[in-house]
Amino acid sequence: MTTPAKIATWTAAMVGIAAVAWFGVLPRVRPHIFHGTVIQSATPAPALDLMAHTGERVELDDFAGKVVVMYFGYTFCPDVCPATLADVARAMRMMGDASEDVQVVMVSVDPERDTPEVLARYMTAFDDRFLGLTGTRQEVAQLATVYGVYFDKREVEGAAGYLIDHTATLLVIDKDGHLKLVLPFGTGAADVAADVAYLAG
Amino acid sequence: MVELLTGRITTRWVGFGIAVVLAIAGCGGDDDAQPAEAAQAGGITVNNAWVRPVAGEAASTAFYMTISNDGSEPDQLVGARSTSCGAIEIHMTTIQDDVTQMSPVAGGLPITPGATIELGPGALHIMCIDVIGPLTTGATAEITLEFSAAGEIAVDAEIRQDG
């Protein structure tokens, strides 16, 4: 017998199931939406062997188990580099405990100016966990090439002497050591935090 | 040159301007800094001047601000000076295919009547070269802007890391 009471009960049950599915299940199966270009790397990120601002040689393996946020920039860069690093520093603060599983590095594309001492002062001003990396011009150029990063020193008129054009993206390497994500310049701190925290989680 | 410059600014203005305005509106910052006081001369008003902190010597940084021309005559930002900078230049950052390039703006920065120009990260900025520092967050750094019509305007820029 289909009574109005039964119909009402069934309707309520269906609405309840739909609500659980909508609010409880669907958000969990929806993948994280990244704020940059996602890369499905079949191979590990290219090896890295440079001088850290601490004076020690570092390799990518030294950061095993951490998400590595890698940027190619230089300390004399007044605009784009500090804007990016300031955003990443804010993102680290937003991430809270998850930031413990993140290593931020800047590879200097200006090894002439960027000695370990200069890099140390520059990087720690943003976040004392940030690490500046440098090497010979050839070492830096080789690394940039394998990561698809362009840079070119350009003489300019005026007091700056020379400036360096460079790819201004953030490269994010996941905990398994695969290049996972490229974030364009201007990705806000909250979006950087969301993506990096997701990969760190 | 002026025509070329104007062309560059009008084409890039929409994108960069919106980005900068959104950045300023959206950031809020966690440093709780108060907006700098407006400085004004002739038809020109300068608002929200700030500069990134610098820890060491021989470094560079950038001043950012909003410049409005509420007068009826065209004006031009032709230069600037600051006791915090060994040298100072107006620069334009462009980003194409993810590659950033920075170039001095030659011949000054035109500001037409009624126009507001945003100097912000990744776009127009005043590059401070050979910083006489340190520039410490929370303090201010003075900068004097030179306009062809309005003359000189001295501004106190907040030293802060976030726009």
CSV table of C-alpha atoms in Angstrom, one decimal, chain A residues 46-201:
chain,number,residue,atom,x,y,z
A,46,PRO,CA,66.6,16.3,-12.7
A,47,ALA,CA,69.5,16.0,-10.3
A,48,LEU,CA,70.7,19.1,-8.6
A,49,ASP,CA,74.2,19.7,-7.0
A,50,LEU,CA,74.9,23.3,-6.0
A,51,MET,CA,76.4,25.4,-3.2
A,52,ALA,CA,73.8,26.4,-0.6
A,53,HIS,CA,74.0,29.7,1.2
A,54,THR,CA,75.2,27.8,4.2
A,55,GLY,CA,78.4,27.0,2.4
A,56,GLU,CA,77.5,23.3,2.0
A,57,ARG,CA,76.9,21.4,-1.3
A,58,VAL,CA,73.3,20.2,-1.6
A,59,GLU,CA,71.5,17.8,-3.8
A,60,LEU,CA,67.8,17.2,-4.4
A,61,ASP,CA,68.0,14.0,-2.4
A,62,ASP,CA,68.8,16.0,0.7
A,63,PHE,CA,65.2,17.2,0.6
A,64,ALA,CA,63.8,13.7,0.2
A,65,GLY,CA,60.3,13.5,1.7
A,66,LYS,CA,59.7,17.2,1.4
A,67,VAL,CA,57.9,19.2,-1.2
A,68,VAL,CA,60.5,21.4,-2.9
A,69,VAL,CA,59.4,24.8,-4.2
A,70,MET,CA,62.2,25.9,-6.6
A,71,TYR,CA,62.6,29.4,-8.1
A,72,PHE,CA,65.3,30.7,-10.4
A,73,GLY,CA,66.0,34.4,-9.5
A,74,TYR,CA,68.7,36.8,-8.2
A,75,THR,CA,69.1,39.1,-5.3
A,76,PHE,CA,69.7,42.3,-7.4
A,77,CYS,CA,66.2,41.7,-8.9
A,78,PRO,CA,64.1,44.5,-7.2
A,79,ASP,CA,60.6,43.6,-8.3
A,80,VAL,CA,59.6,40.2,-9.5
A,81,CYS,CA,61.9,38.0,-7.3
A,82,PRO,CA,61.1,39.7,-4.0
A,83,ALA,CA,57.4,39.8,-4.9
A,84,THR,CA,57.5,36.1,-5.6
A,85,LEU,CA,59.5,35.2,-2.5
A,86,ALA,CA,57.3,37.4,-0.3
A,87,ASP,CA,54.3,35.6,-1.6
A,88,VAL,CA,55.9,32.2,-0.9
A,89,ALA,CA,56.9,33.3,2.6
A,90,ARG,CA,53.3,34.3,3.3
A,91,ALA,CA,52.2,30.9,1.9
A,92,MET,CA,54.5,29.2,4.3
A,93,ARG,CA,53.0,31.1,7.2
A,94,MET,CA,49.5,30.2,6.0
A,95,MET,CA,50.4,26.5,5.8
A,96,GLY,CA,51.3,26.3,9.4
A,97,ASP,CA,52.6,22.9,10.4
A,98,ALA,CA,52.5,21.6,6.8
A,99,SER,CA,55.3,24.1,6.0
A,100,GLU,CA,57.6,21.8,8.0
A,101,ASP,CA,57.5,19.4,5.0
A,102,VAL,CA,58.3,22.1,2.5
A,103,GLN,CA,61.8,23.3,1.3
A,104,VAL,CA,61.9,26.6,-0.6
A,105,VAL,CA,65.0,27.1,-2.7
A,106,MET,CA,66.1,29.9,-5.0
A,107,VAL,CA,68.7,29.1,-7.6
A,108,SER,CA,70.7,32.2,-8.4
A,109,VAL,CA,70.9,33.1,-12.1
A,110,ASP,CA,73.4,35.7,-11.1
A,111,PRO,CA,76.3,33.7,-9.5
A,112,GLU,CA,78.7,36.7,-10.0
A,113,ARG,CA,76.8,38.9,-7.6
A,114,ASP,CA,75.2,36.2,-5.5
A,115,THR,CA,77.8,34.8,-3.2
A,116,PRO,CA,76.6,32.4,-0.4
A,117,GLU,CA,76.9,35.4,2.0
A,118,VAL,CA,74.7,37.6,-0.1
A,119,LEU,CA,72.2,34.8,-0.7
A,120,ALA,CA,72.0,34.0,3.0
A,121,ARG,CA,71.1,37.5,4.0
A,122,TYR,CA,68.6,37.8,1.2
A,123,MET,CA,66.8,34.5,1.6
A,124,THR,CA,66.5,34.5,5.4
A,125,ALA,CA,65.0,38.0,5.3
A,126,PHE,CA,61.9,36.3,3.7
A,127,ASP,CA,61.9,33.1,5.8
A,128,ASP,CA,64.8,31.7,7.8
A,129,ARG,CA,64.1,28.3,6.3
A,130,PHE,CA,64.5,29.4,2.7
A,131,LEU,CA,67.7,28.3,1.0
A,132,GLY,CA,69.7,30.1,-1.6
A,133,LEU,CA,71.7,28.0,-4.1
A,134,THR,CA,74.5,29.0,-6.4
A,135,GLY,CA,77.3,27.6,-8.4
A,136,THR,CA,79.5,28.3,-11.4
A,137,ARG,CA,77.8,29.9,-14.3
A,138,GLN,CA,77.9,26.6,-16.1
A,139,GLU,CA,76.4,24.6,-13.2
A,140,VAL,CA,73.5,27.1,-13.0
A,141,ALA,CA,73.0,27.1,-16.8
A,142,GLN,CA,72.9,23.3,-17.0
A,143,LEU,CA,70.4,23.1,-14.2
A,144,ALA,CA,68.2,25.8,-15.7
A,145,THR,CA,68.3,24.0,-19.1
A,146,VAL,CA,67.1,20.7,-17.7
A,147,TYR,CA,64.3,22.4,-15.8
A,148,GLY,CA,63.2,24.3,-18.9
A,149,VAL,CA,64.2,27.6,-17.3
A,150,TYR,CA,65.5,30.5,-19.5
A,151,PHE,CA,67.8,33.2,-18.3
A,152,ASP,CA,69.9,35.8,-20.1
A,153,LYS,CA,72.1,38.5,-18.7
A,154,ARG,CA,71.4,41.8,-20.4
A,155,GLU,CA,73.5,45.0,-20.2
A,156,VAL,CA,71.3,48.1,-19.5
A,157,GLU,CA,71.9,51.8,-19.6
A,158,GLY,CA,72.0,53.3,-16.2
A,159,ALA,CA,73.2,52.5,-12.7
A,160,ALA,CA,72.0,48.8,-12.7
A,161,GLY,CA,74.8,47.7,-15.0
A,162,TYR,CA,73.2,44.5,-16.0
A,163,LEU,CA,69.8,42.9,-15.4
A,164,ILE,CA,68.8,39.3,-16.0
A,165,ASP,CA,65.8,38.2,-17.9
A,166,HIS,CA,64.5,35.0,-16.5
A,167,THR,CA,61.7,32.5,-16.3
A,168,ALA,CA,59.7,33.6,-13.3
A,169,THR,CA,57.7,30.5,-12.5
A,170,LEU,CA,57.7,28.5,-9.3
A,171,LEU,CA,58.6,24.8,-9.9
A,172,VAL,CA,57.1,22.5,-7.3
A,173,ILE,CA,58.6,19.0,-6.8
A,174,ASP,CA,56.5,16.6,-4.9
A,175,LYS,CA,57.6,14.4,-2.0
A,176,ASP,CA,58.5,11.6,-4.3
A,177,GLY,CA,60.9,13.8,-6.2
A,178,HIS,CA,58.8,14.3,-9.3
A,179,LEU,CA,58.3,17.7,-10.9
A,180,LYS,CA,54.6,18.1,-10.3
A,181,LEU,CA,53.5,21.7,-10.8
A,182,VAL,CA,54.5,25.0,-12.4
A,183,LEU,CA,53.0,28.1,-10.9
A,184,PRO,CA,53.1,31.3,-13.0
A,185,PHE,CA,54.3,34.7,-11.6
A,186,GLY,CA,51.5,36.4,-9.7
A,187,THR,CA,50.0,33.2,-8.2
A,188,GLY,CA,48.8,34.6,-4.9
A,189,ALA,CA,50.1,33.4,-1.5
A,190,ALA,CA,46.8,31.6,-0.7
A,191,ASP,CA,46.8,29.7,-3.9
A,192,VAL,CA,50.5,28.7,-3.5
A,193,ALA,CA,49.7,27.6,0.1
A,194,ALA,CA,46.7,25.5,-1.1
A,195,ASP,CA,48.7,23.7,-3.7
A,196,VAL,CA,51.9,23.1,-1.8
A,197,ALA,CA,50.0,22.1,1.4
A,198,TYR,CA,48.0,19.6,-0.7
A,199,LEU,CA,51.2,18.1,-2.0
A,200,ALA,CA,52.8,18.1,1.5
A,201,GLY,CA,49.7,16.5,3.1
